[in-house]
Short mmCIF file of C-alpha atoms in Angstrom, two decimals:
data_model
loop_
_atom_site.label_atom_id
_atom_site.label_comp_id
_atom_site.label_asym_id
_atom_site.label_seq_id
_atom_site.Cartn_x
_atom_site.Cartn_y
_atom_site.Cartn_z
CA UNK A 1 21.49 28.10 -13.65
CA UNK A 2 17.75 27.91 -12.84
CA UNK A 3 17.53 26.82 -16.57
CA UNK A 4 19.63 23.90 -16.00
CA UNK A 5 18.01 22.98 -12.49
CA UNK A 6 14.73 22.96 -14.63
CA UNK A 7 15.75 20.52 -17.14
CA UNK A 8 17.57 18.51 -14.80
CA UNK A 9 14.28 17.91 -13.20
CA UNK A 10 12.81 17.20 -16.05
CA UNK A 11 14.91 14.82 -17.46
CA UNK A 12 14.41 13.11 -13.67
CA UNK A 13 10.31 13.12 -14.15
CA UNK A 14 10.83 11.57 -17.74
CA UNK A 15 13.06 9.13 -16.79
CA UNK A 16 10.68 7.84 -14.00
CA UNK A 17 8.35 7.79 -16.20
CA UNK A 18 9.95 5.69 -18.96
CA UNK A 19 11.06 3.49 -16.02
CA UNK A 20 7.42 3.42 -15.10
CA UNK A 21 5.86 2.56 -17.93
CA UNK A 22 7.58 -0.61 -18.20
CA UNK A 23 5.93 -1.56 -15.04
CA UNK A 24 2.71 0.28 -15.92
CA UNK A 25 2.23 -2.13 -19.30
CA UNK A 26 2.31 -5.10 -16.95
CA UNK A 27 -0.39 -3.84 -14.47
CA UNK A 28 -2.40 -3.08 -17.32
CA UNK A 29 -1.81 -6.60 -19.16
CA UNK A 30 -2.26 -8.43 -15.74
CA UNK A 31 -5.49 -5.91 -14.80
CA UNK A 32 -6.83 -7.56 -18.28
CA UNK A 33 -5.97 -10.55 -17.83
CA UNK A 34 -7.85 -10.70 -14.76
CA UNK A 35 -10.59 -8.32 -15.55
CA UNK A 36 -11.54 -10.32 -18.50
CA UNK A 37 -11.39 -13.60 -16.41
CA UNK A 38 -13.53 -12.17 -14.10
CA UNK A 39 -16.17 -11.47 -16.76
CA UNK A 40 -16.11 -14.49 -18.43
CA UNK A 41 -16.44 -16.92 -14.95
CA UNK A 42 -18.28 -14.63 -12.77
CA UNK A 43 -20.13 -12.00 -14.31
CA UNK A 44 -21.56 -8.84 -13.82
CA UNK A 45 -22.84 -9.52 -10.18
CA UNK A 46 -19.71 -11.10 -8.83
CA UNK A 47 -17.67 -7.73 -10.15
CA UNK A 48 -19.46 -6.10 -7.99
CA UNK A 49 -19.02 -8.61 -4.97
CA UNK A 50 -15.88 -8.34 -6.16
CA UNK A 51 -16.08 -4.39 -5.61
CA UNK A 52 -17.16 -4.06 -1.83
CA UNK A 53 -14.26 -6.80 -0.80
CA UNK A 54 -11.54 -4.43 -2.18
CA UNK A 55 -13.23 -1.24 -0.42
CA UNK A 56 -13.24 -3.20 2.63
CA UNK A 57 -9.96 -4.32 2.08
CA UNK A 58 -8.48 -0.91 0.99
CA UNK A 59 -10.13 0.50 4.37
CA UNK A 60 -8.28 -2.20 6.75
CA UNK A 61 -4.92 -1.97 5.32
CA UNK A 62 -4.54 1.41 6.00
CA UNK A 63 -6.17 1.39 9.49
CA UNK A 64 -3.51 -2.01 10.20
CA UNK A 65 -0.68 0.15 8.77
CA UNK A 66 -2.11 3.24 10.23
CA UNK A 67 -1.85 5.46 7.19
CA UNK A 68 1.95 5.76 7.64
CA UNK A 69 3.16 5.40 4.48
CA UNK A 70 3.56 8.72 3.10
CA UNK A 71 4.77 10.07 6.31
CA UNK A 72 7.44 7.24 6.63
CA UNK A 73 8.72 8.20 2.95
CA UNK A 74 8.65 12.18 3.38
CA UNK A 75 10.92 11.31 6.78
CA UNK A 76 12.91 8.84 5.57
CA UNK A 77 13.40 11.43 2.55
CA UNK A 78 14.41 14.03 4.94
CA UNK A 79 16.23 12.51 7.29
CA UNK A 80 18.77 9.91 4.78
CA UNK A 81 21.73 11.44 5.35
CA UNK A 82 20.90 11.89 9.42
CA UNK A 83 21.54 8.13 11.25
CA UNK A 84 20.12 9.08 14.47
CA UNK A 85 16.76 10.71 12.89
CA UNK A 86 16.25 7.79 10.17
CA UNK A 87 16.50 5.15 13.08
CA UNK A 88 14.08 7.32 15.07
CA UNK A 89 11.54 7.30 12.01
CA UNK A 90 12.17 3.63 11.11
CA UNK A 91 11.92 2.43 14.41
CA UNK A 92 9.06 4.44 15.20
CA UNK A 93 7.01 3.08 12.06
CA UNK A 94 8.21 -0.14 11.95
CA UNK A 95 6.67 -0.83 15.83
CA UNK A 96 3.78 1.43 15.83
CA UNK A 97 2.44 -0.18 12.58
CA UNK A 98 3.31 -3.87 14.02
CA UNK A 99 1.07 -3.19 16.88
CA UNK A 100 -1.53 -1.92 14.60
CA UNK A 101 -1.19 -4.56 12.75
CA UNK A 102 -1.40 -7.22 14.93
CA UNK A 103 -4.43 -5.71 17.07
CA UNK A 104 -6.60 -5.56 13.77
CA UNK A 105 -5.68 -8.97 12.21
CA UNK A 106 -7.67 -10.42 15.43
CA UNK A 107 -10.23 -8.14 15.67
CA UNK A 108 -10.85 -8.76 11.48
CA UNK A 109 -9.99 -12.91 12.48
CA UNK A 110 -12.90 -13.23 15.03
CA UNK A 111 -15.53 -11.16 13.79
CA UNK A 112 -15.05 -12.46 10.23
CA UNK A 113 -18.97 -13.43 10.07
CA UNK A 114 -20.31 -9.64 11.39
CA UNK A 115 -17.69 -7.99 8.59
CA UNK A 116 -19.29 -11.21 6.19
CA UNK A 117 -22.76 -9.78 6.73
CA UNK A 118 -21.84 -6.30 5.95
CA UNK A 119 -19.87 -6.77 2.65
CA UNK A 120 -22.04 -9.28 1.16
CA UNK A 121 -25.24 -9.25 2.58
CA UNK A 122 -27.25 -11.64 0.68
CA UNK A 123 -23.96 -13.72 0.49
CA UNK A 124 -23.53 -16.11 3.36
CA UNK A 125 -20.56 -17.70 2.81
CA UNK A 126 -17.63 -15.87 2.43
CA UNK A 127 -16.40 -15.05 6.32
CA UNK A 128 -13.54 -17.29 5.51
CA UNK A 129 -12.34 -15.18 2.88
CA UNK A 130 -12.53 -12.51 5.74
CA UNK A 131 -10.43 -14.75 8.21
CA UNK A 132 -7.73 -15.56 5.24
CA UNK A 133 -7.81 -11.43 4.75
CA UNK A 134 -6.72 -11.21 8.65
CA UNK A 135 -3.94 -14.07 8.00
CA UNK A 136 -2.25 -12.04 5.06
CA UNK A 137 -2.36 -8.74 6.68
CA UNK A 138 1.02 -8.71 8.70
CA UNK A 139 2.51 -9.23 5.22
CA UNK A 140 1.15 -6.82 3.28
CA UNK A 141 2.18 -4.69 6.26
CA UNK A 142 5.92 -5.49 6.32
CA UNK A 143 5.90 -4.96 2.15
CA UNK A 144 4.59 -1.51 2.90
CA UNK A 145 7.15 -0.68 5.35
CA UNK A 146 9.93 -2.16 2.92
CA UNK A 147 8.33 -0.21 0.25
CA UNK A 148 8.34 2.97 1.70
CA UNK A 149 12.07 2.55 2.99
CA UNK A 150 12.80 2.27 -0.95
CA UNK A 151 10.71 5.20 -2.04
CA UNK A 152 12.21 7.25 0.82
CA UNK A 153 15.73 6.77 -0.69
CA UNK A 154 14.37 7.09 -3.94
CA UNK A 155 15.08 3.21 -5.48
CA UNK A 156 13.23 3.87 -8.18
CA UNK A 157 14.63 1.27 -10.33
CA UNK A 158 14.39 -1.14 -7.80
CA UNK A 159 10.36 -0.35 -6.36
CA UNK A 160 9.54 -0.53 -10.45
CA UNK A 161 11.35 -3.96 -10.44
CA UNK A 162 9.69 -5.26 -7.67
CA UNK A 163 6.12 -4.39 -8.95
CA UNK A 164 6.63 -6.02 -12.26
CA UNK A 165 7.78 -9.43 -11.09
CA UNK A 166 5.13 -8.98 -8.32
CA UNK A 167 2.23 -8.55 -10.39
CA UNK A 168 3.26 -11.06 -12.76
CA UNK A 169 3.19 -13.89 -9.42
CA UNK A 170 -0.40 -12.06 -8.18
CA UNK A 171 -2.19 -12.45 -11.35
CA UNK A 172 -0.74 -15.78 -11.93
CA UNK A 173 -2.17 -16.91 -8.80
CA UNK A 174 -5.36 -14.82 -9.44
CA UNK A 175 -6.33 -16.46 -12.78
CA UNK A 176 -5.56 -19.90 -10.84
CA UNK A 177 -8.05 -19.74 -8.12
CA UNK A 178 -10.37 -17.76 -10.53
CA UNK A 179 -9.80 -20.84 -13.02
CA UNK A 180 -9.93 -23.49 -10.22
CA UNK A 181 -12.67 -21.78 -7.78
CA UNK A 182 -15.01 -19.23 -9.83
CA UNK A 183 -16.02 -16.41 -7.22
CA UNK A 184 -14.52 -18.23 -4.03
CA UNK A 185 -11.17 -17.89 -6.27
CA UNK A 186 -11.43 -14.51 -7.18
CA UNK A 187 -12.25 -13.33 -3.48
CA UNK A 188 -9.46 -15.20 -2.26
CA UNK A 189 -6.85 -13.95 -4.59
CA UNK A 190 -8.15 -9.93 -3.90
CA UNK A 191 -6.96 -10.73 -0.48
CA UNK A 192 -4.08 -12.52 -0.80
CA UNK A 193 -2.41 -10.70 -3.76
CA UNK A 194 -0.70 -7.42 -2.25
CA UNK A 195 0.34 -9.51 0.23
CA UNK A 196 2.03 -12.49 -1.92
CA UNK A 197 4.25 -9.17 -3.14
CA UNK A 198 6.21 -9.06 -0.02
CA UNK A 199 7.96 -12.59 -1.15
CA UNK A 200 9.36 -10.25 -4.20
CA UNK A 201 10.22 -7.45 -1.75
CA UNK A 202 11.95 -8.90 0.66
CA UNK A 203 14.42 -10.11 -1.86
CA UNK A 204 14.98 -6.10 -2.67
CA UNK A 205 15.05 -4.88 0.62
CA UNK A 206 18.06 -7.05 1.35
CA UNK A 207 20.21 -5.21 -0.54
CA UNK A 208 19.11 -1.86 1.94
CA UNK A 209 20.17 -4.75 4.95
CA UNK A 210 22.61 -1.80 6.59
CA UNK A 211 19.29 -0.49 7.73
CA UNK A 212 18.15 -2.62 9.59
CA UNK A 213 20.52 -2.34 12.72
CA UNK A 214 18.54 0.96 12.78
CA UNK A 215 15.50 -0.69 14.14
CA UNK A 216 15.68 -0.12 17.68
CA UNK A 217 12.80 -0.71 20.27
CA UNK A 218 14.88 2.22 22.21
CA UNK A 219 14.92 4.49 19.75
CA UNK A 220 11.33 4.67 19.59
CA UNK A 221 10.46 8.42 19.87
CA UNK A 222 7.08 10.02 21.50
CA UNK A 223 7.80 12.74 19.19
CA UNK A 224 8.32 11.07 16.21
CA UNK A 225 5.35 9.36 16.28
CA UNK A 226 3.48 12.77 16.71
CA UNK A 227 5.32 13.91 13.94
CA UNK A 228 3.91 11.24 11.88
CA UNK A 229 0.41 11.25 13.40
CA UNK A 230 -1.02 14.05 10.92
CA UNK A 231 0.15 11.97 8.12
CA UNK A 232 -1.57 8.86 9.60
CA UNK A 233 -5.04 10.96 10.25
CA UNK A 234 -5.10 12.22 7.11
CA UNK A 235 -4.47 8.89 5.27
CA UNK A 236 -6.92 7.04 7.80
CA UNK A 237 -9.49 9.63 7.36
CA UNK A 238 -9.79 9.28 3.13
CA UNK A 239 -9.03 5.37 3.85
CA UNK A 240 -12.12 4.98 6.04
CA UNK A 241 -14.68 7.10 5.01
CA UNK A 242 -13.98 6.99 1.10
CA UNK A 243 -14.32 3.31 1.01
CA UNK A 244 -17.40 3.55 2.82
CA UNK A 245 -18.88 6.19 0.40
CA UNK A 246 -17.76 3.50 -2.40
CA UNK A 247 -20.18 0.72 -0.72
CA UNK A 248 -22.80 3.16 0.03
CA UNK A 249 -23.27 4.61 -3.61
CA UNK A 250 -22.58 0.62 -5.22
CA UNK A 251 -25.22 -0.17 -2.59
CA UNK A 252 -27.94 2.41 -3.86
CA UNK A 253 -26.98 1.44 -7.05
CA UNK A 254 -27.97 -2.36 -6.43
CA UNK A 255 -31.20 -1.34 -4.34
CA UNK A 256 -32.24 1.58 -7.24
CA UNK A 257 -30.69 0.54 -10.22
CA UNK A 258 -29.98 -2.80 -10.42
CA UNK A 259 -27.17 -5.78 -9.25
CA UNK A 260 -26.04 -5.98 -13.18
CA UNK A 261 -25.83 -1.73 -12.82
CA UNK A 262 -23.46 -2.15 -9.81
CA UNK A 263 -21.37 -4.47 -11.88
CA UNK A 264 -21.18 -2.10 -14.95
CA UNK A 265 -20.15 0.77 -12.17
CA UNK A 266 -17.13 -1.74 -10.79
CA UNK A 267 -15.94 -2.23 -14.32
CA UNK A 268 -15.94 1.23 -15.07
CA UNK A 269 -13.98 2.02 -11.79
CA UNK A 270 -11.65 -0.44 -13.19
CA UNK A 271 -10.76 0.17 -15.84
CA UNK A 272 -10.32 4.28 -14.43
CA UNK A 273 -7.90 1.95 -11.85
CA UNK A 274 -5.74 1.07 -15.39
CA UNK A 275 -5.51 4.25 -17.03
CA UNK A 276 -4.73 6.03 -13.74
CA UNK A 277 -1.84 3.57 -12.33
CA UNK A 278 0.90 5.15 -14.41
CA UNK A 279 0.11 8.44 -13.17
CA UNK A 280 -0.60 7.41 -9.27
CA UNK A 281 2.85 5.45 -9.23
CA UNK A 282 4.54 8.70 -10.56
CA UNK A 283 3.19 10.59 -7.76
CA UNK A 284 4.00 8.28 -5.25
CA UNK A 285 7.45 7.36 -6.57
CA UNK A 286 8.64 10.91 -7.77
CA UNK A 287 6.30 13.90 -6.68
CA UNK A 288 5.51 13.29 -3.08
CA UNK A 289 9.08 12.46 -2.43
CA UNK A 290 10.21 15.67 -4.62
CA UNK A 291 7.67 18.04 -2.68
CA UNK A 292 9.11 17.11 0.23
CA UNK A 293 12.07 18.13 -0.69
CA UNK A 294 11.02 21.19 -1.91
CA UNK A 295 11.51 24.40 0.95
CA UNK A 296 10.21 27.13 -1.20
CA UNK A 297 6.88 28.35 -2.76
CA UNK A 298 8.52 28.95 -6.73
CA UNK A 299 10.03 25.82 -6.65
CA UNK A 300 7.00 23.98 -5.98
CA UNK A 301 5.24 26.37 -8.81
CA UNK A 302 8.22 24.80 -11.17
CA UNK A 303 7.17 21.36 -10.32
CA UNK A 304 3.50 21.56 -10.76
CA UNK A 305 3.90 23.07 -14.36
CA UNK A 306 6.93 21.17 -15.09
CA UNK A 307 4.21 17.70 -14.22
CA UNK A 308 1.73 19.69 -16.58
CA UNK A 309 3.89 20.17 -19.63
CA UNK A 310 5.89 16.62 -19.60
CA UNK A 311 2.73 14.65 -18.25
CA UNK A 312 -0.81 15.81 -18.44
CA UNK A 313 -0.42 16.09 -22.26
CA UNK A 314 0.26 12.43 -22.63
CA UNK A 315 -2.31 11.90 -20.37
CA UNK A 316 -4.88 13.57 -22.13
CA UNK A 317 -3.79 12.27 -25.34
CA UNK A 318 -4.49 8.74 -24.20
CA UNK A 319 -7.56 9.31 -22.43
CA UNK A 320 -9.15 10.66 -25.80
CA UNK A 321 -7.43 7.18 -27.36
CA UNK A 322 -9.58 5.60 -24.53
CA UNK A 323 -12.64 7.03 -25.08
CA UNK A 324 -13.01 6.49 -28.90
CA UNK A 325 -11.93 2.75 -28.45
CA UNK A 326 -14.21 1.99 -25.68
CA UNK A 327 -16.17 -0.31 -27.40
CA UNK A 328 -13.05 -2.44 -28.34
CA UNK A 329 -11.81 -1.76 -24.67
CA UNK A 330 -14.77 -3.49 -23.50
CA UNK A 331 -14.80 -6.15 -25.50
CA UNK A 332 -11.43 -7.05 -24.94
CA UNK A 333 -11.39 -6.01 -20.40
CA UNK A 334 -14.97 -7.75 -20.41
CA UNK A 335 -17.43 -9.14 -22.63
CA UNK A 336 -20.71 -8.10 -24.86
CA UNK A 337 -22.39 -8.73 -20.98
CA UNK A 338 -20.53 -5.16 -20.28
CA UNK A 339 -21.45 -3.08 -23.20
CA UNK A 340 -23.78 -0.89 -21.51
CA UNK A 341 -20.09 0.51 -19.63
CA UNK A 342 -19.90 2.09 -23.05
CA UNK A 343 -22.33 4.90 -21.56
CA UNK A 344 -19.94 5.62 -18.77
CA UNK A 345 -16.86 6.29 -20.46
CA UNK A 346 -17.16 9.82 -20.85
CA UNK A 347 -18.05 11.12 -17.38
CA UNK A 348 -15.19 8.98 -15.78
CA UNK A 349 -12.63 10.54 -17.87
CA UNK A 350 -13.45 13.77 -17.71
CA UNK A 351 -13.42 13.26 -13.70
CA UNK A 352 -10.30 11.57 -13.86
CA UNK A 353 -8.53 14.12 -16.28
CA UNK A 354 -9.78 17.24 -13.89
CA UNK A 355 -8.54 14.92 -10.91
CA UNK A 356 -4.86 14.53 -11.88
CA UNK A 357 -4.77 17.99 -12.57
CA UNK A 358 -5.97 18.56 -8.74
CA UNK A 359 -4.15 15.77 -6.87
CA UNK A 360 -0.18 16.56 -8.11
CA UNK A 361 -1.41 20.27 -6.56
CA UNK A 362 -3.01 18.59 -3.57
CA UNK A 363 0.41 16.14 -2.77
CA UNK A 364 1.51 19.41 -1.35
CA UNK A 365 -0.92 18.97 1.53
CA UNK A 366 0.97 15.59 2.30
CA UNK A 367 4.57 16.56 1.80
CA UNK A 368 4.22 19.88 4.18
CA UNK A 369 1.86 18.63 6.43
CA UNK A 370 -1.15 21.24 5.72
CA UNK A 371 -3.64 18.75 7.94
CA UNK A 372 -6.56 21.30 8.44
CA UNK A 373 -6.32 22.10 4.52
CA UNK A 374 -6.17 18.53 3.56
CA UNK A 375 -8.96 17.64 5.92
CA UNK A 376 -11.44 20.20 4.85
CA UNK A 377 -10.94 19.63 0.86
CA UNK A 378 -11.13 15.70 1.26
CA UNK A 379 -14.54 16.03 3.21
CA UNK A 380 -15.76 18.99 1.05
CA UNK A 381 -15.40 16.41 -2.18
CA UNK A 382 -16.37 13.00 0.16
CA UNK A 383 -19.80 14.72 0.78
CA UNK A 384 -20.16 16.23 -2.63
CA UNK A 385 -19.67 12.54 -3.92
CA UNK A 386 -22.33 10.81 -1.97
CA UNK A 387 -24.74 13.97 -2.24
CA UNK A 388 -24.30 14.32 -6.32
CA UNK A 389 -24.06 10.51 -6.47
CA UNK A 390 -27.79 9.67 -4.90
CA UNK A 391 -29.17 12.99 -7.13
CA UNK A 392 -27.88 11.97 -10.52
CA UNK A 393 -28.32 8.02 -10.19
CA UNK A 394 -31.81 8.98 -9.41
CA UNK A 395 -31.75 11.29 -12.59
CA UNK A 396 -29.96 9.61 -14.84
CA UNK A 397 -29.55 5.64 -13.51
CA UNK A 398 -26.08 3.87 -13.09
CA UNK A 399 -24.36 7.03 -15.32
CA UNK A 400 -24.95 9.19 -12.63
CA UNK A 401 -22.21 8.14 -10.50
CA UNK A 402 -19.67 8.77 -13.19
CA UNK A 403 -21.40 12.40 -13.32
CA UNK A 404 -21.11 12.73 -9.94
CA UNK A 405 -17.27 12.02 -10.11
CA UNK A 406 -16.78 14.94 -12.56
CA UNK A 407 -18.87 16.96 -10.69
CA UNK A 408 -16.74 16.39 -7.35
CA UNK A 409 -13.32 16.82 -8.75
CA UNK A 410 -13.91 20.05 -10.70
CA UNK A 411 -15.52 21.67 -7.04
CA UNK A 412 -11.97 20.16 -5.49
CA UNK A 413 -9.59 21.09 -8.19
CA UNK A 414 -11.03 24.73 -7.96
CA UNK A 415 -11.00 24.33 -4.16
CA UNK A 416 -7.47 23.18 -4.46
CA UNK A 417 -6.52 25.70 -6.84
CA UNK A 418 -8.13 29.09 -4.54
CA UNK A 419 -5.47 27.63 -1.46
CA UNK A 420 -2.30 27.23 -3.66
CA UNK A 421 -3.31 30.45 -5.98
CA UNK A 422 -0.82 33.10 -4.42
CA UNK A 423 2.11 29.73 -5.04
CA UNK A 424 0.65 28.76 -8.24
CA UNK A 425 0.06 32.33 -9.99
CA UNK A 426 0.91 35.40 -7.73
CA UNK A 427 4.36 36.97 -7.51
CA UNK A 428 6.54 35.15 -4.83
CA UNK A 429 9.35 36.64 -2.98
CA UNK A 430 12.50 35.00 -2.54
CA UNK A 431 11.63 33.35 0.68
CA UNK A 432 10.15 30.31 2.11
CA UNK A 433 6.30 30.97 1.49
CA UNK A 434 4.06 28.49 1.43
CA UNK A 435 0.12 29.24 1.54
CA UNK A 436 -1.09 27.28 4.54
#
């Protein structure tokens, strides 16, 4: 029987992840498409204007949606087959993050010039980019929310549906404006992009339209929002300061190094954002959903392995593809203006190899709501960034931020690994047991 449960799981995570891929090839085609745009109209220097705009951007989405995302989908996970508790959680979310939402679109609106001055500093004339950033936030807001209801039920099909025709419209619109308006294009479309999704979304969420009687201003819970307010600390917390560290490093890079060097750094980070979609859509669309699910310490073991023996080989496989075609990978992303990101390649996939292998572990802080543990491990490796970061960039120039990301996720994944060792390898009792 536990055989069977096994492979039925399985067969779930490889299904996802056929279903994924589909949606992953687009990404990737529309990331190149873009990337190599980018390259050939901007350059170097924009890429990494380019860069601090989508930290910045990152960092306010999350703060306007509070960080409720993963909360909303472990709840609405929970709580499907439970009318009264789902309309509690939707309702909850759906006004809580309107508010948010609202509140920072005119804070972000009229201070656009003070948030100008900050992300491009030598760059004068970009704080209506910022003010167009403000415009598009309620709807990147309301996609979240509709995305999260069809995690939460587990509309697989339908989320992988919705990001294929809605990156084919974003980078459609993205190679316009690049195409049309150089650098002013390409700032406008980062902003604008996520957002444009929601036109996609809210075709798919009609078909869920027996929810939305659920949305009740009186059913609006003190304690539900409580409930979620771990989830939304911990997600603000890595949305505000890691975004941060991003600027700071690309910063010291630009001051240190070089403006070019920052670029190189962006295009490496990049092209990691590629490789790494197919296995950060599986987590969000299948583990963190499945984890919450989970109510005992051995089957949570059984999922961890079962992700290492149907996914990390893959994964592996194709970073080593990766690495020994980085030259052509360049030259096809970029152009011969990049090929000094050839000396990055390694360091960046080691880190990102070692941090799969930590973060489908580390979900488990999210689904069971270990705050304190989730707290401590993303500030241990946020400090052990910026720290490594300014030593080996002074040692070794623009490579040794990439060191500095290998360096940081091995410390975590051990971290990570000493927490869930009694789950992970000791002998577990047949009881709920979770290390926390």
């Amino acid at each position: 029987m536990k055989r069977f449960k096994n492979y039925i799981n399985n067969n779930v995570l490889i299904k996802v992840a056929s279903l994924n891929s589909v949606s992953l090839i687009t990404r990737i085609a529309g990331g190149l498409l873009t990337s190599n745009a980018i390259a050939h109209f901007i350059g170097a220097e924009g890429m990494a204007l380019i860069g601090n705009l989508r930290n910045f951007l990152y960092s306010i989405q999350s703060i306007a949606t509070l960080g409720l995302y993963n909360g909303v989908v472990k709840y609405i996970a929970e709580f499907k087959n439970n009318t009264l508790e789902l309309s509690k959680t939707l309702s909850s979310a759906f006004y809580l993050g309107f508010i948010s939402t609202v509140v920072v679109s005119f804070l972000v609106y009229f201070n656009a010039d003070t948030i100008n001055d900050y992300i491009f500093p030598e760059y004068n004339d970009y704080a209506y980019v910022i003010k167009v950033l403000a415009i598009s936030l309620p709807f990147y807001t309301l996609n979240l929310f509709s995305f999260s209801i069809l995690n939460g039920f587990s509309k697989f099909k339908m989320l992988i549906i919705i990001n294929i025709i809605g990156q084919i419209l974003a980078v459609s619109v993205t190679l316009i404006l690049i195409y049309k308006n150089r650098i002013d294009g390409a700032l406008i479309s980062v902003v604008v992009s996520e957002s444009l999704i929601f036109l996609i979304t809210v075709v798919g969420i009609v078909n869920q339209r027996s929810l939305m009687p659920l949305i009740k201003v009186s059913n609006v819970r003190f304690t539900t929002i409580k409930k979620l307010s771990s989830f939304s600390i911990m997600a603000l917390f890595s949305a505000i300061v890691l975004p941060l560290v991003a600027i700071a490093i690309r910063s010291y890079i630009i001051e240190n190094v070089g403006f070019k060097e920052a670029g190189f750094w962006e295009a490496m980070n990049r092209i990691s954002k590629y490789y790494l979609m197919f296995v950060s859509s599986l987590l969000t669309l299948y583990i963190l959903p499945r984890l919450s699910e989970i109510d005992n310490a051995k089957e949570f073991r059984n999922e961890v392995f079962s992700f290492y023996k149907t996914i990390i080989p893959i994964f592996g496989v194709g970073l080593l593809f990766i690495y020994f075609f980085r030259n052509i990978i360049i030259t096809i992303v970029f152009s011969s203006e990049f090929k000094p990101v050839e000396e990055l390649f390694l360091w960046q996939l080691l880190g990102d190899f070692v941090k799969v292998l930590s973060v489908v572990i580390a979900y488990q802080f999210l689904a069971k709501k270990m705050f304190w543990h989730y707290m401590i491990t993303e500030a241990f490796s946020v400090i052990i960034l910026y720290l490594s970061s300014i030593l080996f960039i002074d040692m070794y120039g623009v490579k040794g931020a990439t060191i500095a990301h290998f360096v940081t996720y091995v410390l975590y994944y051990g971290m990570v690994l000493l927490i869930f060792s009694s789950s992970l390898f000791g002998v577990i009792p047949d009881k709920n047991e979770y290390d926390s």
